[in-house]
XYZ file of C-alpha atoms in Angstrom:
742
model
C 20.156 1.927 -47.313
C 18.930 1.431 -43.746
C 21.533 -0.007 -41.383
C 20.672 -3.338 -39.799
C 20.051 -3.166 -36.070
C 22.386 -5.812 -34.618
C 19.941 -6.398 -31.744
C 16.959 -6.979 -34.023
C 18.360 -9.747 -36.215
C 16.056 -12.821 -36.215
C 17.786 -15.779 -34.652
C 16.845 -17.896 -37.655
C 18.882 -15.533 -39.802
C 21.734 -15.304 -37.291
C 22.132 -19.040 -36.621
C 19.771 -20.907 -38.920
C 16.445 -22.608 -38.235
C 17.994 -25.586 -36.431
C 19.318 -23.368 -33.646
C 16.464 -20.837 -33.696
C 13.778 -23.472 -33.152
C 14.772 -24.557 -29.620
C 15.538 -20.942 -28.679
C 12.007 -20.009 -29.742
C 10.714 -22.386 -27.085
C 12.389 -20.071 -24.564
C 10.582 -17.070 -26.046
C 13.700 -15.853 -27.849
C 13.200 -14.524 -31.375
C 15.949 -11.958 -31.971
C 19.569 -11.374 -31.066
C 18.407 -8.776 -28.542
C 16.149 -11.343 -26.899
C 19.082 -13.721 -26.637
C 21.278 -11.147 -24.902
C 18.475 -10.487 -22.409
C 18.280 -14.216 -21.618
C 20.375 -13.954 -18.485
C 22.069 -16.830 -16.637
C 19.899 -18.049 -13.787
C 22.993 -18.870 -11.729
C 26.729 -19.292 -11.976
C 28.526 -22.559 -11.328
C 32.031 -22.601 -9.981
C 34.232 -24.219 -12.598
C 35.528 -26.668 -10.023
C 39.037 -27.274 -8.827
C 41.816 -28.181 -11.202
C 43.181 -31.275 -9.552
C 44.896 -34.570 -10.196
C 42.586 -37.423 -11.103
C 43.693 -39.552 -8.143
C 42.132 -37.105 -5.691
C 38.653 -37.096 -7.277
C 35.724 -38.145 -5.092
C 32.362 -39.503 -6.206
C 29.723 -36.786 -6.255
C 32.195 -33.894 -6.658
C 31.629 -31.321 -9.375
C 35.077 -30.860 -10.857
C 37.005 -29.411 -13.737
C 39.930 -31.491 -14.828
C 42.708 -30.343 -17.121
C 43.742 -33.514 -18.929
C 44.891 -35.026 -22.203
C 42.834 -37.357 -24.371
C 44.287 -40.875 -24.555
C 41.683 -42.541 -26.760
C 38.031 -42.310 -27.878
C 35.631 -44.722 -29.561
C 31.967 -44.618 -30.578
C 29.578 -47.527 -31.071
C 25.849 -48.262 -31.021
C 24.296 -49.780 -27.901
C 21.989 -52.775 -27.873
C 19.059 -50.327 -27.775
C 20.277 -48.598 -30.920
C 21.514 -45.454 -29.166
C 24.957 -43.998 -29.637
C 27.658 -44.453 -26.982
C 31.008 -42.678 -26.983
C 33.668 -43.545 -24.451
C 36.901 -41.652 -24.037
C 39.828 -41.878 -21.660
C 41.726 -38.855 -20.406
C 44.842 -38.606 -18.274
C 46.613 -36.091 -16.109
C 49.884 -37.779 -16.958
C 49.634 -40.314 -14.148
C 46.056 -41.423 -13.618
C 43.141 -41.969 -15.963
C 39.460 -40.989 -16.023
C 36.681 -42.213 -18.285
C 34.277 -39.926 -20.165
C 30.896 -41.238 -21.333
C 28.564 -39.587 -23.839
C 25.164 -40.717 -25.109
C 23.148 -39.697 -28.179
C 20.072 -40.934 -29.998
C 22.323 -42.639 -32.552
C 26.007 -43.222 -33.064
C 26.281 -40.851 -36.020
C 25.502 -37.893 -33.780
C 28.655 -38.642 -31.806
C 31.082 -38.540 -34.722
C 31.775 -34.834 -34.233
C 32.529 -35.441 -30.561
C 34.858 -38.310 -31.408
C 36.713 -36.082 -33.860
C 36.976 -33.425 -31.158
C 38.359 -35.887 -28.632
C 41.271 -37.009 -30.747
C 44.246 -38.515 -28.868
C 46.837 -36.032 -27.735
C 44.456 -33.080 -27.486
C 44.304 -31.231 -24.165
C 41.337 -29.465 -22.628
C 39.055 -28.901 -19.681
C 36.435 -31.487 -18.749
C 33.742 -30.393 -16.312
C 31.132 -32.606 -14.695
C 30.113 -34.623 -11.668
C 32.219 -37.619 -10.713
C 30.391 -40.954 -10.663
C 31.492 -44.577 -10.629
C 30.646 -47.380 -13.059
C 32.073 -50.888 -12.696
C 34.584 -49.661 -10.138
C 35.861 -47.002 -12.537
C 35.531 -43.244 -12.015
C 33.860 -41.409 -14.850
C 32.230 -38.167 -15.966
C 28.939 -38.619 -17.806
C 28.036 -36.047 -20.482
C 30.732 -33.633 -19.265
C 31.212 -30.171 -20.719
C 34.349 -30.085 -22.799
C 36.466 -27.050 -23.553
C 39.327 -28.101 -25.768
C 42.002 -25.739 -26.918
C 45.340 -26.100 -28.562
C 46.471 -23.337 -26.204
C 46.694 -24.715 -22.670
C 47.110 -21.203 -21.262
C 43.824 -20.088 -22.831
C 42.060 -23.153 -21.512
C 43.345 -22.522 -18.009
C 42.171 -18.910 -18.127
C 38.708 -20.051 -19.239
C 38.612 -22.570 -16.399
C 38.978 -19.904 -13.748
C 35.802 -18.071 -14.755
C 32.356 -18.669 -13.247
C 30.273 -20.834 -15.567
C 26.937 -19.178 -16.593
C 24.035 -21.600 -16.286
C 21.106 -20.577 -18.496
C 17.458 -21.608 -18.485
C 17.527 -24.212 -21.259
C 15.322 -26.662 -23.125
C 15.754 -30.301 -24.015
C 18.196 -30.706 -26.867
C 19.743 -27.262 -26.444
C 21.813 -27.251 -23.297
C 23.018 -24.306 -21.267
C 26.509 -24.351 -22.773
C 25.018 -24.140 -26.273
C 23.044 -21.087 -25.247
C 26.209 -19.580 -23.807
C 28.017 -20.225 -27.088
C 25.196 -18.539 -29.045
C 25.270 -15.568 -26.686
C 29.004 -15.140 -27.194
C 28.554 -15.273 -30.963
C 26.207 -12.293 -30.753
C 27.881 -10.427 -27.903
C 31.559 -10.527 -28.824
C 31.429 -8.380 -31.992
C 29.151 -5.673 -30.539
C 30.343 -2.086 -30.082
C 28.989 0.543 -27.694
C 27.136 2.323 -30.506
C 25.326 -0.931 -31.346
C 23.666 -1.123 -27.925
C 21.459 1.887 -27.032
C 21.427 2.422 -23.272
C 18.048 3.190 -21.604
C 19.744 4.522 -18.468
C 20.606 8.227 -18.931
C 24.316 8.985 -18.768
C 24.053 11.290 -15.751
C 22.429 8.515 -13.697
C 25.128 6.039 -14.736
C 27.839 8.493 -13.770
C 26.201 9.304 -10.445
C 26.054 5.659 -9.358
C 29.131 4.404 -11.259
C 27.019 2.027 -13.325
C 28.432 0.220 -16.357
C 26.927 0.866 -19.771
C 24.393 -1.637 -21.058
C 26.968 -3.355 -23.269
C 29.401 -3.548 -20.366
C 26.678 -4.970 -18.124
C 25.770 -7.622 -20.697
C 29.399 -8.702 -20.887
C 29.669 -8.774 -17.108
C 26.682 -11.114 -16.715
C 27.405 -13.349 -19.702
C 31.219 -13.510 -19.594
C 32.298 -12.673 -16.044
C 35.836 -13.174 -14.861
C 34.743 -13.425 -11.243
C 31.712 -13.190 -8.963
C 32.118 -9.455 -8.408
C 31.706 -8.824 -12.132
C 28.453 -10.691 -12.633
C 27.042 -9.161 -9.477
C 27.906 -5.662 -10.733
C 26.336 -6.405 -14.105
C 23.175 -7.789 -12.546
C 22.821 -4.789 -10.237
C 22.915 -2.415 -13.189
C 20.401 -4.474 -15.217
C 18.111 -4.773 -12.206
C 18.097 -0.982 -11.798
C 17.403 -0.589 -15.509
C 14.300 -2.791 -15.270
C 13.029 -0.741 -12.340
C 13.736 2.561 -14.082
C 11.930 1.585 -17.297
C 8.853 0.519 -15.359
C 8.835 3.478 -13.000
C 9.391 5.954 -15.848
C 6.300 4.686 -17.622
C 4.235 4.841 -14.447
C 5.458 8.395 -13.829
C 4.602 9.370 -17.414
C 1.072 8.015 -17.102
C 0.567 9.812 -13.860
C 1.885 13.082 -15.309
C -0.271 12.833 -18.447
C -3.428 12.352 -16.385
C -2.427 15.272 -14.150
C -2.313 17.465 -17.252
C -5.918 16.665 -18.161
C -8.780 18.766 -16.853
C -11.366 17.515 -14.372
C -14.361 19.196 -12.792
C -13.530 20.380 -9.281
C -15.910 18.916 -6.711
C -15.336 20.949 -3.513
C -17.229 20.206 -0.282
C -20.516 22.052 0.271
C -21.490 23.168 3.757
C -24.888 21.922 4.845
C -25.052 19.272 2.137
C -25.513 15.524 2.093
C -22.048 14.863 3.448
C -22.604 17.051 6.505
C -25.982 15.418 7.084
C -24.450 11.960 6.790
C -21.595 12.794 9.170
C -24.061 14.139 11.718
C -25.928 10.811 11.706
C -22.940 8.512 11.996
C -23.465 6.323 15.066
C -19.712 5.962 15.574
C -16.553 8.019 15.512
C -14.378 7.828 12.443
C -10.935 6.415 13.092
C -7.930 8.701 12.817
C -6.996 6.897 9.596
C -10.434 7.404 8.093
C -10.293 11.119 8.894
C -6.791 11.513 7.430
C -7.586 9.631 4.231
C -10.923 11.408 3.964
C -9.172 14.780 4.108
C -6.691 13.697 1.402
C -9.491 12.586 -0.891
C -11.606 15.681 -0.200
C -8.713 17.966 -1.153
C -8.055 16.075 -4.381
C -11.736 16.068 -5.352
C -11.784 19.832 -4.890
C -8.985 20.270 -7.447
C -9.453 20.699 -11.200
C -7.172 17.794 -12.051
C -8.256 14.158 -11.818
C -7.715 12.371 -8.541
C -5.989 9.017 -8.943
C -5.866 7.246 -5.611
C -5.527 3.685 -4.419
C -7.268 3.045 -1.103
C -5.914 -0.007 0.668
C -7.773 -1.083 3.734
C -7.227 -3.839 6.205
C -10.186 -6.209 6.381
C -12.981 -4.407 8.220
C -11.122 -1.088 8.327
C -14.036 0.985 7.025
C -13.161 1.626 3.367
C -16.834 1.769 2.436
C -17.460 4.722 4.752
C -14.486 6.577 3.273
C -15.679 5.884 -0.281
C -19.254 6.909 0.540
C -18.116 10.209 2.023
C -16.161 10.892 -1.180
C -19.205 10.045 -3.297
C -21.418 12.361 -1.215
C -18.955 15.234 -1.674
C -19.228 14.767 -5.443
C -23.032 14.616 -5.265
C -23.050 17.802 -3.154
C -21.048 19.457 -5.940
C -23.648 18.511 -8.545
C -22.020 15.378 -9.880
C -22.591 11.645 -9.763
C -20.506 8.715 -8.560
C -20.351 5.216 -10.036
C -19.195 2.245 -7.962
C -18.021 -0.666 -10.107
C -17.998 -4.085 -8.405
C -16.733 -7.384 -9.891
C -19.713 -9.609 -8.999
C -23.470 -9.229 -8.707
C -23.396 -10.467 -5.122
C -20.909 -7.764 -4.176
C -22.722 -5.053 -6.167
C -26.013 -5.884 -4.466
C -24.262 -5.940 -1.087
C -22.735 -2.508 -1.746
C -26.123 -1.079 -2.744
C -27.764 -2.473 0.411
C -24.941 -1.171 2.597
C -24.980 2.328 1.101
C -28.760 2.606 1.363
C -28.660 1.336 4.924
C -25.987 3.843 5.922
C -27.769 6.753 4.219
C -31.309 5.964 5.370
C -33.722 8.617 4.100
C -30.796 10.456 2.502
C -31.028 7.786 -0.219
C -34.750 8.275 -0.836
C -34.580 11.320 -3.078
C -37.943 12.023 -4.700
C -39.750 9.423 -2.620
C -42.244 9.895 0.168
C -40.319 10.097 3.440
C -37.047 11.040 1.777
C -34.934 13.840 3.194
C -35.289 17.225 1.547
C -31.949 17.114 -0.245
C -31.722 13.319 -0.566
C -30.274 11.518 -3.565
C -30.826 7.960 -4.767
C -28.651 4.844 -4.874
C -29.359 2.895 -8.067
C -28.298 -0.712 -8.652
C -27.577 -1.814 -12.191
C -26.611 -5.418 -12.970
C -27.025 -7.581 -16.034
C -29.629 -9.836 -14.478
C -32.087 -7.138 -13.360
C -35.629 -7.508 -14.692
C -36.294 -5.248 -17.668
C -38.437 -2.762 -15.726
C -35.936 -2.422 -12.873
C -33.066 -2.088 -15.307
C -34.871 0.620 -17.257
C -35.629 2.517 -14.055
C -31.998 2.354 -12.892
C -30.752 3.550 -16.276
C -33.233 6.435 -16.227
C -32.127 7.458 -12.713
C -28.492 7.446 -13.877
C -29.162 9.383 -17.078
C -31.398 11.992 -15.411
C -29.106 12.499 -12.431
C -31.814 11.459 -9.957
C -29.388 8.777 -8.725
C -26.328 10.502 -7.384
C -24.765 7.104 -6.706
C -24.969 4.247 -9.196
C -23.681 0.838 -8.132
C -23.198 -1.893 -10.683
C -21.222 -4.641 -12.307
C -19.979 -4.792 -15.884
C -23.518 -3.741 -16.837
C -22.454 -0.156 -16.072
C -20.135 -0.363 -19.064
C -22.937 -0.880 -21.582
C -23.112 1.776 -24.280
C -26.776 2.280 -23.363
C -25.912 3.394 -19.822
C -25.494 7.165 -19.561
C -24.844 9.592 -16.726
C -25.978 13.163 -16.314
C -22.605 14.261 -14.868
C -20.212 11.491 -13.858
C -17.646 12.994 -11.514
C -16.185 10.054 -9.585
C -15.481 6.448 -10.499
C -14.937 4.078 -7.581
C -13.565 0.682 -8.595
C -13.725 -2.113 -6.039
C -11.152 -4.893 -6.364
C -9.882 -3.316 -9.581
C -7.625 -6.254 -10.508
C -10.719 -8.047 -11.813
C -11.297 -5.431 -14.517
C -9.414 -4.892 -17.774
C -8.299 -1.660 -19.361
C -11.144 -1.540 -21.878
C -13.729 -1.908 -19.122
C -12.185 0.820 -16.999
C -11.935 3.179 -19.953
C -15.504 2.447 -21.051
C -16.814 3.735 -17.716
C -14.505 6.750 -17.566
C -15.533 7.679 -21.108
C -19.106 8.253 -19.919
C -17.954 11.496 -18.280
C -17.734 14.775 -20.200
C -14.325 15.413 -18.595
C -11.902 12.982 -17.028
C -13.559 11.856 -13.792
C -11.819 11.456 -10.469
C -10.876 7.830 -9.738
C -10.743 5.969 -6.449
C -9.527 2.385 -6.578
C -10.313 0.262 -3.525
C -8.797 -3.035 -2.509
C -9.277 -5.098 0.606
C -6.182 -7.103 -0.281
C -3.175 -5.727 1.583
C -0.450 -4.957 -0.944
C 3.197 -4.966 0.126
C 4.802 -1.594 -0.468
C 7.194 -2.921 -3.106
C 4.287 -4.335 -5.123
C 2.359 -1.091 -4.804
C 5.374 0.827 -6.122
C 5.818 -1.642 -8.963
C 2.253 -2.152 -10.154
C 0.306 0.831 -8.836
C 3.061 3.397 -9.121
C 0.907 5.893 -11.016
C -1.580 6.114 -8.142
C -1.323 7.960 -4.883
C -1.737 5.416 -2.120
C -3.712 5.649 1.095
C -3.746 2.938 3.728
C -6.336 2.219 6.412
C -4.788 -0.036 9.019
C -6.996 0.720 12.031
C -10.177 -1.138 12.879
C -13.256 0.864 13.871
C -14.133 0.808 17.562
C -16.211 -2.188 18.587
C -14.802 -4.598 16.009
C -14.180 -7.981 17.579
C -11.144 -10.198 17.187
C -10.918 -13.378 15.137
C -9.284 -16.588 16.340
C -7.949 -18.957 13.685
C -7.065 -22.650 14.005
C -5.710 -25.213 11.546
C -7.769 -28.420 11.589
C -6.262 -31.670 10.185
C -8.645 -33.024 7.558
C -7.703 -36.644 8.167
C -8.599 -36.657 11.885
C -12.238 -37.757 12.392
C -12.341 -36.437 15.971
C -11.283 -32.967 14.852
C -13.729 -33.080 11.953
C -16.625 -33.954 14.271
C -15.602 -31.195 16.660
C -15.529 -28.694 13.786
C -19.181 -29.281 12.957
C -20.118 -29.341 16.640
C -18.611 -25.847 16.973
C -20.684 -24.743 14.014
C -23.808 -26.055 15.753
C -22.854 -24.277 18.978
C -22.382 -20.945 17.201
C -25.654 -21.300 15.320
C -27.416 -22.279 18.535
C -26.168 -19.052 20.090
C -27.628 -16.950 17.297
C -24.575 -16.861 15.067
C -24.120 -17.607 11.397
C -21.598 -19.987 9.813
C -19.844 -19.783 6.471
C -18.523 -23.013 4.974
C -16.169 -22.236 2.088
C -15.273 -24.743 -0.642
C -12.849 -24.358 -3.555
C -15.268 -25.592 -6.202
C -18.945 -25.832 -6.967
C -19.674 -29.436 -7.888
C -18.023 -32.833 -8.117
C -16.567 -32.592 -11.618
C -12.887 -33.146 -12.286
C -10.541 -30.756 -10.520
C -9.119 -29.026 -13.599
C -12.470 -28.130 -15.123
C -13.952 -27.172 -11.785
C -10.981 -24.990 -10.897
C -11.161 -23.193 -14.242
C -14.861 -22.504 -13.760
C -14.312 -21.366 -10.178
C -11.797 -18.772 -11.297
C -14.116 -17.527 -14.039
C -17.335 -17.475 -12.027
C -16.287 -16.723 -8.462
C -12.755 -15.394 -8.646
C -11.355 -18.355 -6.719
C -7.573 -18.072 -6.591
C -6.497 -21.704 -6.270
C -2.889 -22.329 -5.380
C -1.264 -24.725 -7.846
C 2.445 -24.634 -7.124
C 4.970 -27.286 -8.079
C 4.320 -29.324 -4.966
C 0.603 -29.322 -5.722
C 1.266 -30.581 -9.231
C 3.625 -33.289 -8.030
C 1.117 -34.937 -5.746
C -2.037 -34.178 -7.732
C -2.569 -37.851 -8.462
C -2.580 -38.717 -4.774
C -4.557 -35.680 -3.610
C -8.099 -36.239 -2.429
C -10.756 -34.566 -4.599
C -11.372 -30.925 -3.727
C -14.447 -30.328 -1.635
C -17.413 -28.971 -3.587
C -20.289 -26.757 -2.449
C -23.110 -29.013 -3.597
C -21.562 -32.183 -2.147
C -20.690 -30.590 1.184
C -24.145 -29.059 1.590
C -25.685 -32.498 1.086
C -23.282 -34.049 3.608
C -24.025 -31.422 6.248
C -27.773 -31.829 5.860
C -27.294 -35.525 6.643
C -25.214 -34.974 9.793
C -27.100 -35.707 13.041
C -25.298 -32.899 14.884
C -26.715 -30.389 12.379
C -30.231 -31.793 12.316
C -32.831 -29.070 12.035
C -30.300 -26.438 10.976
C -31.084 -24.658 7.719
C -28.223 -25.027 5.229
C -28.048 -22.835 2.149
C -25.711 -22.694 -0.833
C -24.237 -19.786 -2.758
C -22.012 -19.867 -5.841
C -21.393 -18.091 -9.119
C -23.545 -20.310 -11.341
C -26.767 -19.606 -9.460
C -29.435 -17.358 -10.932
C -29.368 -13.839 -9.455
C -32.717 -14.237 -7.700
C -31.515 -17.484 -6.134
C -28.336 -15.769 -4.944
C -30.324 -12.974 -3.344
C -32.663 -15.444 -1.676
C -29.796 -17.575 -0.331
C -28.032 -14.540 1.044
C -31.209 -13.156 2.603
C -31.972 -16.503 4.257
C -28.456 -16.571 5.684
C -28.598 -13.023 7.027
C -32.038 -13.526 8.569
C -31.163 -16.865 10.162
C -33.601 -18.930 8.124
C -30.551 -20.830 6.826
C -27.783 -19.929 9.289
C -25.178 -22.155 7.596
C -24.103 -20.994 4.147
C -21.986 -23.336 2.020
C -20.304 -21.136 -0.536
C -17.433 -20.597 -2.920
C -15.204 -17.553 -2.506
C -17.968 -15.392 -3.962
C -18.296 -14.130 -0.360
C -14.629 -13.079 -0.266
C -15.048 -9.300 -0.287
C -17.753 -6.841 0.663
C -20.182 -9.316 2.212
C -21.207 -7.974 5.606
C -23.325 -10.062 7.979
C -22.744 -8.884 11.572
C -24.100 -12.121 13.037
C -21.521 -14.273 11.205
C -19.300 -15.736 13.919
C -17.694 -18.868 12.466
C -16.148 -19.872 9.163
C -14.950 -23.295 8.058
C -12.646 -23.276 5.018
C -12.326 -26.723 3.448
C -9.150 -27.564 1.496
C -7.778 -24.340 2.941
C -4.281 -25.105 1.648
C -5.551 -24.548 -1.888
C -6.030 -20.810 -1.280
C -3.433 -18.068 -1.017
C -2.731 -16.324 2.257
C -4.218 -13.012 1.182
C -7.404 -14.659 -0.024
C -7.803 -16.613 3.203
C -7.310 -13.361 5.098
C -10.082 -11.771 3.030
C -12.404 -14.683 3.694
C -11.660 -14.562 7.398
C -12.525 -10.871 7.353
C -16.215 -11.719 6.913
C -16.209 -12.547 10.641
C -16.081 -10.338 13.713
C -18.135 -7.578 12.109
C -20.721 -7.496 14.880
C -20.564 -7.558 18.656
C -19.176 -11.091 18.980
C -15.707 -12.472 18.187
C -15.134 -14.706 15.200
C -13.732 -18.221 14.838
C -12.060 -19.381 11.610
C -11.277 -23.081 11.142
C -8.904 -23.960 8.301
C -9.399 -27.594 7.357
C -6.441 -29.033 5.453
C -4.639 -32.261 4.672
C -1.339 -30.427 4.084
C 1.583 -32.096 5.812
C 3.555 -30.219 8.497
C 6.650 -28.544 7.074
C 5.220 -27.946 3.596
C 4.737 -24.446 2.169
C 0.982 -24.995 2.175
C 0.931 -25.857 5.875
C 3.257 -22.924 6.625
C 0.771 -20.559 4.961
C -2.035 -21.799 7.162
C -0.037 -21.764 10.387
C 1.116 -18.233 9.625
C -2.456 -17.118 9.054
C -3.436 -18.634 12.386
C -0.632 -16.758 14.133
C -1.411 -13.183 13.051
C -4.190 -10.920 11.829
C -1.827 -8.337 10.307
C -2.836 -8.305 6.644
C 0.294 -6.548 5.415
C 2.560 -9.022 7.185
C 0.571 -11.858 5.636
C 0.675 -10.314 2.160
C 4.446 -9.950 2.308
C 4.847 -13.556 3.430
C 2.402 -14.757 0.776
C 4.540 -13.031 -1.813
C 7.645 -14.748 -0.483
C 6.039 -18.190 -0.351
C 4.250 -18.029 -3.669
C 6.753 -15.735 -5.415
C 5.605 -12.548 -7.104
C 4.158 -14.308 -10.099
C 3.883 -12.347 -13.295
C 3.875 -8.911 -11.704
C 3.197 -7.265 -15.044
C 0.879 -9.937 -16.416
C -2.184 -11.944 -15.627
C -0.673 -14.695 -13.504
C -1.642 -14.544 -9.836
C 0.999 -16.882 -8.582
C 3.879 -19.065 -9.713
C 7.502 -18.534 -10.626
C 7.032 -17.085 -14.106
C 7.611 -13.352 -14.233
C 7.914 -10.634 -16.854
C 10.609 -9.076 -14.687
C 13.873 -10.757 -15.573
C 16.082 -9.784 -12.640
C 14.068 -7.358 -10.527
C 12.220 -8.986 -7.630
C 9.637 -7.038 -5.698
C 10.212 -9.265 -2.677
C 13.859 -8.302 -2.493
C 14.581 -5.075 -4.335
C 12.646 -2.398 -2.439
C 15.653 -0.080 -2.302
C 16.275 -0.411 -6.040
C 12.622 0.236 -6.858
C 12.531 3.256 -4.552
C 15.663 4.756 -6.121
C 14.360 4.143 -9.642
C 11.000 5.657 -8.733
C 12.640 8.857 -7.477
C 14.870 9.056 -10.560
C 11.969 8.389 -12.941
C 9.819 11.109 -11.430
C 12.702 13.585 -11.705
C 13.112 12.736 -15.408
C 9.395 13.103 -16.106
C 9.298 16.427 -14.279
C 11.914 17.666 -16.739
C 10.088 16.299 -19.798
C 6.908 14.255 -19.597
C 7.621 12.659 -22.996
C 11.245 11.826 -22.102
C 12.437 13.487 -25.311
C 16.004 14.051 -23.984
C 16.298 10.302 -23.324
C 15.027 8.568 -26.479
C 16.632 5.242 -25.581
C 14.676 5.121 -22.314
C 11.467 5.901 -24.147
C 12.234 3.219 -26.744
C 12.827 0.700 -23.964
C 9.424 1.548 -22.482
C 7.704 1.075 -25.818
C 9.500 -2.206 -26.412
C 9.099 -3.836 -23.009
C 5.710 -2.584 -21.768
C 3.446 -3.655 -24.583
C 0.537 -6.018 -25.037
C -0.608 -7.841 -21.917
C 1.956 -6.099 -19.705
C 0.763 -2.670 -20.826
C -2.845 -3.701 -20.218
C -1.983 -4.820 -16.724
C -0.397 -1.447 -16.004
C -3.508 0.255 -17.380
C -5.609 -1.564 -14.792
C -4.028 0.652 -12.168
């Protein structure tokens, strides 16, 4: 007969359906889940004191004796229980409410006259009498035991209505108290526990749930925090090691090839960072194991040049490269940029093409049938050494002659199945280069992208101009008028102006926001403060409405105003973008579809409306569309956010610095890390229970080193089955998919 795992018992079986139902609302299904439901804080039990010294508003614990108790219905039909306790000299009232008087009978029986106990709550006053309302009661026939309990920190758990924190604590104790060491497998290997003097898992659970003092719960939390980091880092190390064991086709540089020809034509010097990263990538491409590298680049740092040089090295070695972009606008922009940089080196097989030229094919879902067929033929025959596309590249009908390198731009917008579908088009595991223009704090990179080698470009190419940013109050007509006058001045001087809005049309905010995320990747900030004042908030500005308003403004008379958003037909998008770049419509009212990759050197000014509804990193990306030519950029953040709020702080911080990594770290602090292992982009929910990437860099670093050492000994972690089991249990479903996206 199979022994029952004491950590896998359904809560309905352990406590009954009445208790299991509210716990299920907290995501707790088993006894193990309950033990991992840690206190969010610890309350001091208060000071044992005489009743005469109590003060209104104090949180106290009083040791006292029950004098009397009585229960009755109120005029509204609810139950009311009133009790009087005494310290021997003075008296204090206790008041309890329930939905009906019958639900208070058990409490009345508990508070029988003569019984002593501890009563914890906040002192208030009613009709000139001090009282505790709904206090926690710990009654014991043994006064010594009650006093000992009173001296402990009080765990305060995340709770739900009808099942208070103390009830959760009682349920935890019911599960925890009878457990033995052999009942609780420990994911942390014994030698690591001994090295750092860490408690076992069972000891740690007792320290956090039933601490005798602050030092105990802190020690327990520290051990559990390290465990979370180790489980995550061990899985990342395993994935990295497994890929390293697979075979890839080596793509070494070829003297006198396309890459040399391209380098010889570059009209500028590569930065030191570009050269260093380029050398790292070149060496990894030349190896017979798959490259797995994350390329982070500050806005305008020249990631595209680095990626193109890597793609040309692969083409020189007889392979092909695929560049996967999240939107058609960005894919088309990449194709234009690559062709422009390559010149006749991208005209392979065409009149005027260089002798050893290749082709850059563009493949998107909206291409006309003939163009799509031609692009697919170029990819399948190998005539196109570089194929740029959107999700259309993932179609089963798209084939490659010899796919050697996959470049994924803004990879967080792609799921695991999509990534694998493209990689599967190669005969052997292709090399992978993941690019992001979003600066990622080091702790996040270690936590989410830990199975990738990381390269950072933090220098701007020579000639790049600076960007000045100002916060503009939305409710000041003079400032508003001046904003549009500045736009007219920039346009009059030959510049281009982006006007960014958080939604497309004038529908309700919720529906529009949902569509914006789906169609344009808009990352709207919706924190608690936003939700609280949603009813009073002015409607979000919309592309179509704003474009109409600007066309009617006298100070913009005669200025061409275009629109660009995710619901437009592809041909209309191309036309709008071309009109903007050429100056036919020098003002472009757009959603965040222009956030990454869009490169118009003449763009000199950007106005972001409802700027407080975007995250810091996204605003930094938007701002990065400026200053890409010979003239400096001006970014105007229009917002109704009040001074002192988090939203206003975000904007003022953005205006004060152009350091993307500093901004990303602050954004993480302000918006919290969100669900680091899930789909959420912001908010306080997180799959990590105790570990915080904003705070625990040292813990993550130590766990990463330890995890890699374990995997070097055994990639399958066979000597540490409990660690492997913890990985399989905790990194499944959506969390596992999120890890796969790296």
